[in-house]
Short mmCIF file of C-alpha atoms in Angstrom, two decimals:
data_model
loop_
_atom_site.label_atom_id
_atom_site.label_comp_id
_atom_site.label_asym_id
_atom_site.label_seq_id
_atom_site.Cartn_x
_atom_site.Cartn_y
_atom_site.Cartn_z
CA UNK A 1 84.37 122.14 127.87
CA UNK A 2 86.91 119.93 129.63
CA UNK A 3 90.59 119.85 128.82
CA UNK A 4 90.57 116.06 128.59
CA UNK A 5 87.58 113.78 128.05
CA UNK A 6 87.48 110.04 128.71
CA UNK A 7 85.44 107.17 127.30
CA UNK A 8 83.14 107.46 130.30
CA UNK A 9 82.53 111.12 129.46
CA UNK A 10 81.50 110.06 125.97
CA UNK A 11 79.15 107.46 127.36
CA UNK A 12 77.57 110.13 129.57
CA UNK A 13 77.19 112.50 126.59
CA UNK A 14 75.39 109.84 124.54
CA UNK A 15 73.20 109.00 127.51
CA UNK A 16 72.20 112.68 127.84
CA UNK A 17 71.40 112.88 124.14
CA UNK A 18 68.97 110.01 124.67
CA UNK A 19 67.45 111.33 127.91
CA UNK A 20 63.64 111.15 127.40
CA UNK A 21 63.06 114.44 129.20
CA UNK A 22 66.01 116.64 128.24
CA UNK A 23 67.61 114.86 125.29
CA UNK A 24 67.95 115.83 121.64
CA UNK A 25 64.61 115.44 119.76
CA UNK A 26 66.32 113.93 116.72
CA UNK A 27 68.30 111.46 118.79
CA UNK A 28 65.22 110.38 120.65
CA UNK A 29 63.61 109.33 117.37
CA UNK A 30 66.46 107.01 116.40
CA UNK A 31 66.63 103.23 116.59
CA UNK A 32 69.04 100.46 115.61
CA UNK A 33 67.50 100.34 112.15
CA UNK A 34 67.39 104.08 111.53
CA UNK A 35 71.08 104.73 112.21
CA UNK A 36 72.45 101.59 110.57
CA UNK A 37 72.87 103.30 107.19
CA UNK A 38 74.81 106.13 108.84
CA UNK A 39 77.13 103.62 110.49
CA UNK A 40 77.93 102.20 107.08
CA UNK A 41 78.68 105.70 105.78
CA UNK A 42 81.00 106.38 108.72
CA UNK A 43 82.89 103.14 108.09
CA UNK A 44 83.40 104.11 104.45
CA UNK A 45 84.61 107.56 105.52
CA UNK A 46 87.24 105.93 107.73
CA UNK A 47 88.45 103.89 104.76
CA UNK A 48 88.37 106.97 102.51
CA UNK A 49 90.54 108.95 104.96
CA UNK A 50 93.07 106.10 105.06
CA UNK A 51 93.21 105.68 101.29
CA UNK A 52 93.69 109.43 100.80
CA UNK A 53 96.37 109.53 103.52
CA UNK A 54 94.30 112.09 105.41
CA UNK A 55 95.69 111.01 108.76
CA UNK A 56 95.73 114.30 110.64
CA UNK A 57 93.37 117.10 111.50
CA UNK A 58 89.83 117.28 112.85
CA UNK A 59 88.29 116.05 109.59
CA UNK A 60 90.98 113.43 108.98
CA UNK A 61 91.26 109.85 110.18
CA UNK A 62 91.11 110.85 113.86
CA UNK A 63 87.78 112.58 113.34
CA UNK A 64 86.36 109.74 111.24
CA UNK A 65 87.39 107.10 113.80
CA UNK A 66 85.73 109.25 116.45
CA UNK A 67 82.51 109.35 114.44
CA UNK A 68 82.60 105.56 114.15
CA UNK A 69 83.22 105.21 117.90
CA UNK A 70 80.19 107.42 118.51
CA UNK A 71 78.07 104.88 116.67
CA UNK A 72 79.44 102.06 118.82
CA UNK A 73 78.51 104.01 121.94
CA UNK A 74 75.11 104.85 120.46
CA UNK A 75 74.29 101.21 119.74
CA UNK A 76 75.40 100.33 123.26
CA UNK A 77 73.11 103.00 124.72
CA UNK A 78 70.18 101.68 122.67
CA UNK A 79 71.00 98.17 123.81
CA UNK A 80 71.02 99.25 127.43
CA UNK A 81 67.72 101.11 127.09
CA UNK A 82 66.11 97.98 125.66
CA UNK A 83 67.77 95.72 128.27
CA UNK A 84 69.62 93.84 125.51
CA UNK A 85 73.27 94.62 126.31
CA UNK A 86 75.47 97.40 127.68
CA UNK A 87 78.77 98.93 126.59
CA UNK A 88 80.47 96.82 129.27
CA UNK A 89 78.91 93.72 127.72
CA UNK A 90 80.33 94.75 124.33
CA UNK A 91 83.80 95.16 125.84
CA UNK A 92 83.58 91.83 127.66
CA UNK A 93 82.51 89.86 124.58
CA UNK A 94 85.13 91.51 122.38
CA UNK A 95 87.93 90.84 124.89
CA UNK A 96 86.90 87.19 125.21
CA UNK A 97 86.73 86.80 121.44
CA UNK A 98 90.17 88.32 120.85
CA UNK A 99 91.76 86.13 123.52
CA UNK A 100 90.00 83.04 122.21
CA UNK A 101 91.03 83.70 118.61
CA UNK A 102 94.67 84.31 119.50
CA UNK A 103 95.68 81.19 121.47
CA UNK A 104 99.22 81.58 120.11
CA UNK A 105 99.43 84.90 121.98
CA UNK A 106 97.35 84.28 125.12
CA UNK A 107 97.61 80.46 125.28
CA UNK A 108 100.11 77.66 124.98
CA UNK A 109 100.05 77.26 121.19
CA UNK A 110 103.18 78.42 119.37
CA UNK A 111 102.89 79.54 115.77
CA UNK A 112 105.72 80.93 113.69
CA UNK A 113 104.58 81.85 110.19
CA UNK A 114 101.83 84.17 108.93
CA UNK A 115 100.20 81.25 107.09
CA UNK A 116 99.97 79.27 110.34
CA UNK A 117 98.41 82.25 112.10
CA UNK A 118 95.81 82.75 109.35
CA UNK A 119 94.96 79.04 109.30
CA UNK A 120 94.52 79.01 113.09
CA UNK A 121 92.33 82.13 112.91
CA UNK A 122 90.08 80.65 110.24
CA UNK A 123 89.84 77.34 112.09
CA UNK A 124 88.79 79.08 115.31
CA UNK A 125 86.18 81.20 113.50
CA UNK A 126 84.78 78.10 111.82
CA UNK A 127 84.61 76.34 115.18
CA UNK A 128 82.74 79.29 116.70
CA UNK A 129 80.23 79.36 113.84
CA UNK A 130 79.57 75.65 114.34
CA UNK A 131 79.19 75.92 118.12
CA UNK A 132 76.84 78.91 117.83
CA UNK A 133 74.26 76.81 115.98
CA UNK A 134 71.64 75.08 118.10
CA UNK A 135 71.20 72.49 115.35
CA UNK A 136 74.67 71.57 114.01
CA UNK A 137 73.10 69.55 111.20
CA UNK A 138 71.96 72.84 109.68
CA UNK A 139 75.40 74.42 109.93
CA UNK A 140 76.97 75.74 106.75
CA UNK A 141 80.41 77.20 106.19
CA UNK A 142 78.60 80.09 104.50
CA UNK A 143 76.44 81.03 107.50
CA UNK A 144 76.45 84.59 108.87
CA UNK A 145 77.85 86.42 105.85
CA UNK A 146 75.79 89.64 105.91
CA UNK A 147 73.65 90.29 102.85
CA UNK A 148 74.27 94.03 103.25
CA UNK A 149 77.95 93.63 102.34
CA UNK A 150 78.92 95.15 98.98
CA UNK A 151 78.65 92.41 96.36
CA UNK A 152 82.42 92.22 95.80
CA UNK A 153 83.09 91.92 99.54
CA UNK A 154 80.43 89.25 99.95
CA UNK A 155 81.71 87.27 96.95
CA UNK A 156 85.22 87.22 98.42
CA UNK A 157 83.84 86.18 101.83
CA UNK A 158 81.81 83.36 100.27
CA UNK A 159 84.82 82.13 98.31
CA UNK A 160 87.12 82.27 101.34
CA UNK A 161 84.62 80.35 103.48
CA UNK A 162 84.46 77.67 100.78
CA UNK A 163 88.25 77.63 100.58
CA UNK A 164 88.47 77.14 104.35
CA UNK A 165 86.87 73.71 103.87
CA UNK A 166 89.11 73.02 100.83
CA UNK A 167 86.44 73.76 98.22
CA UNK A 168 88.75 75.81 96.03
CA UNK A 169 91.09 75.86 93.05
CA UNK A 170 94.66 74.92 93.87
CA UNK A 171 96.20 77.95 92.15
CA UNK A 172 95.25 81.22 90.53
CA UNK A 173 95.77 79.92 86.97
CA UNK A 174 92.89 77.50 87.43
CA UNK A 175 90.72 80.36 88.66
CA UNK A 176 91.86 82.45 85.70
CA UNK A 177 90.91 79.73 83.25
CA UNK A 178 87.40 79.90 84.71
CA UNK A 179 87.35 83.62 83.85
CA UNK A 180 88.14 82.83 80.21
CA UNK A 181 85.36 80.22 80.23
CA UNK A 182 82.88 82.73 81.64
CA UNK A 183 83.93 85.35 79.06
CA UNK A 184 83.10 82.89 76.28
CA UNK A 185 79.69 82.24 77.84
CA UNK A 186 78.96 85.97 78.07
CA UNK A 187 79.91 86.44 74.41
CA UNK A 188 77.79 83.46 73.36
CA UNK A 189 74.75 84.82 75.20
CA UNK A 190 75.26 88.43 74.06
CA UNK A 191 75.61 87.34 70.43
CA UNK A 192 72.63 84.99 70.45
CA UNK A 193 69.98 85.56 67.79
CA UNK A 194 67.52 86.30 70.56
CA UNK A 195 69.19 87.57 73.72
CA UNK A 196 67.74 86.28 76.96
CA UNK A 197 68.45 89.24 79.25
CA UNK A 198 67.98 87.24 82.44
CA UNK A 199 70.46 84.63 81.21
CA UNK A 200 72.89 87.33 80.09
CA UNK A 201 72.75 88.94 83.53
CA UNK A 202 73.44 85.54 85.08
CA UNK A 203 76.49 85.01 82.86
CA UNK A 204 77.78 88.51 83.66
CA UNK A 205 77.40 87.73 87.36
CA UNK A 206 79.35 84.49 86.92
CA UNK A 207 82.10 86.43 85.15
CA UNK A 208 82.35 88.99 87.95
CA UNK A 209 82.35 86.23 90.57
CA UNK A 210 85.19 84.48 88.74
CA UNK A 211 87.25 87.69 88.57
CA UNK A 212 86.83 88.10 92.32
CA UNK A 213 88.14 84.56 92.74
CA UNK A 214 91.30 85.33 90.76
CA UNK A 215 91.83 88.48 92.82
CA UNK A 216 91.46 86.51 96.04
CA UNK A 217 93.89 83.83 94.86
CA UNK A 218 96.46 86.52 94.14
CA UNK A 219 96.08 87.79 97.73
CA UNK A 220 94.37 91.08 96.93
CA UNK A 221 91.08 92.51 98.13
CA UNK A 222 88.66 92.90 95.19
CA UNK A 223 86.76 95.81 96.74
CA UNK A 224 89.95 97.76 97.34
CA UNK A 225 91.33 96.88 93.91
CA UNK A 226 88.16 98.11 92.19
CA UNK A 227 88.05 101.30 94.27
CA UNK A 228 91.60 102.07 93.16
CA UNK A 229 90.69 101.31 89.55
CA UNK A 230 87.71 103.66 89.86
CA UNK A 231 89.91 106.43 91.19
CA UNK A 232 92.51 105.90 88.49
CA UNK A 233 89.90 106.06 85.74
CA UNK A 234 88.26 109.13 87.27
CA UNK A 235 91.59 110.96 87.50
CA UNK A 236 92.49 110.15 83.91
CA UNK A 237 89.01 110.97 82.61
CA UNK A 238 89.11 114.40 84.24
CA UNK A 239 92.48 115.00 82.59
CA UNK A 240 91.02 113.99 79.23
CA UNK A 241 88.24 116.55 79.76
CA UNK A 242 90.86 119.23 80.46
CA UNK A 243 92.78 118.33 77.29
CA UNK A 244 89.58 118.60 75.27
CA UNK A 245 88.92 122.07 76.69
CA UNK A 246 92.48 123.09 75.93
CA UNK A 247 91.74 122.14 72.34
CA UNK A 248 88.60 124.29 72.33
CA UNK A 249 86.10 121.44 72.63
CA UNK A 250 83.94 119.62 75.13
CA UNK A 251 84.48 115.90 75.27
CA UNK A 252 81.12 114.96 73.77
CA UNK A 253 82.04 116.91 70.60
CA UNK A 254 85.33 115.06 70.10
CA UNK A 255 85.75 112.19 67.69
CA UNK A 256 86.65 108.71 68.89
CA UNK A 257 90.14 109.22 67.50
CA UNK A 258 90.57 112.49 69.41
CA UNK A 259 89.38 110.96 72.66
CA UNK A 260 91.74 108.03 72.20
CA UNK A 261 94.60 110.44 71.56
CA UNK A 262 93.81 112.39 74.73
CA UNK A 263 93.51 109.15 76.72
CA UNK A 264 96.89 107.88 75.58
CA UNK A 265 98.40 111.26 76.44
CA UNK A 266 97.18 111.23 80.02
CA UNK A 267 98.30 107.62 80.49
#
C-alpha cells in the first residue's frame, strides 16, 4: 500500500483488474451494459450521503464519490479497450464543454445576475443540441433526455426544455390551475359508471405531470421534494407504530380513529 495514491495510480489499478491474463474474473466479464445499473446505484448513494449529512468517514460522502469515480475510470478503460475513447479523451471533452458553456467566465461576455447565467447556460446547451444533429430539420428541443431517468426527473427535464423555447405558463398559479383541472378529470374517470382503467391511468399521469410543473415553477426539484416527503412519512409512520405498541397493539389491529389519533400526536 502506498501512503498517497494519484489518479494515475487508480487508472493503473483499473487496468490491472481488466488485464486478460491476470485480471479479476468478475471484472473481465463486465461490459458497458452490465455495470450501468451499478453506476446508477452509486449515484443515488452519493445523493443519499449528502441528504443524510454523512459527509465524513470511509462510508460517507468521500467513499461514495470515490465509488462513483471508479465507475468513470472503469467506463474509460472499457472505452480504451474497444478503441472508442480514453480517460484523456473524457477529460478533454469535459474541459472543452465547461469552457464553452461558461463564456462569462472564460470569454468576453459579462453577466451579472443568476438569471442571466442560467439563461446563457440553457441557450448554449440548446445550441449544442442543434449543432450535434446531422439533420437540423429533425431537431427537437426534447432530444437527448434519457428514458432511464426517474419519471419525475424526466418530466421536469421535458418541461424545462419546453420552457426554454417559451412553451410554458407565465406563472405558477396558471400551472396550479391545471392541477385542479386534472384532479377533476381523475375524479370524473374514477367515478364513471364503467371505469376505463387505461383512461384512468392516463388521467393520473396527467395529474402527476401537472404537479411536477407547479414544483418546477416554484423553483424546486420534484424528485428531491418527493424523496423528502417519503422520508417524512416513513419517520412519522414508524413513530405511529411505536405508539401503537406502547398501547399494547399492532397497527393493523387499531381502529381508524386510533390511528388518526396516533398520527396527529406524532405530527
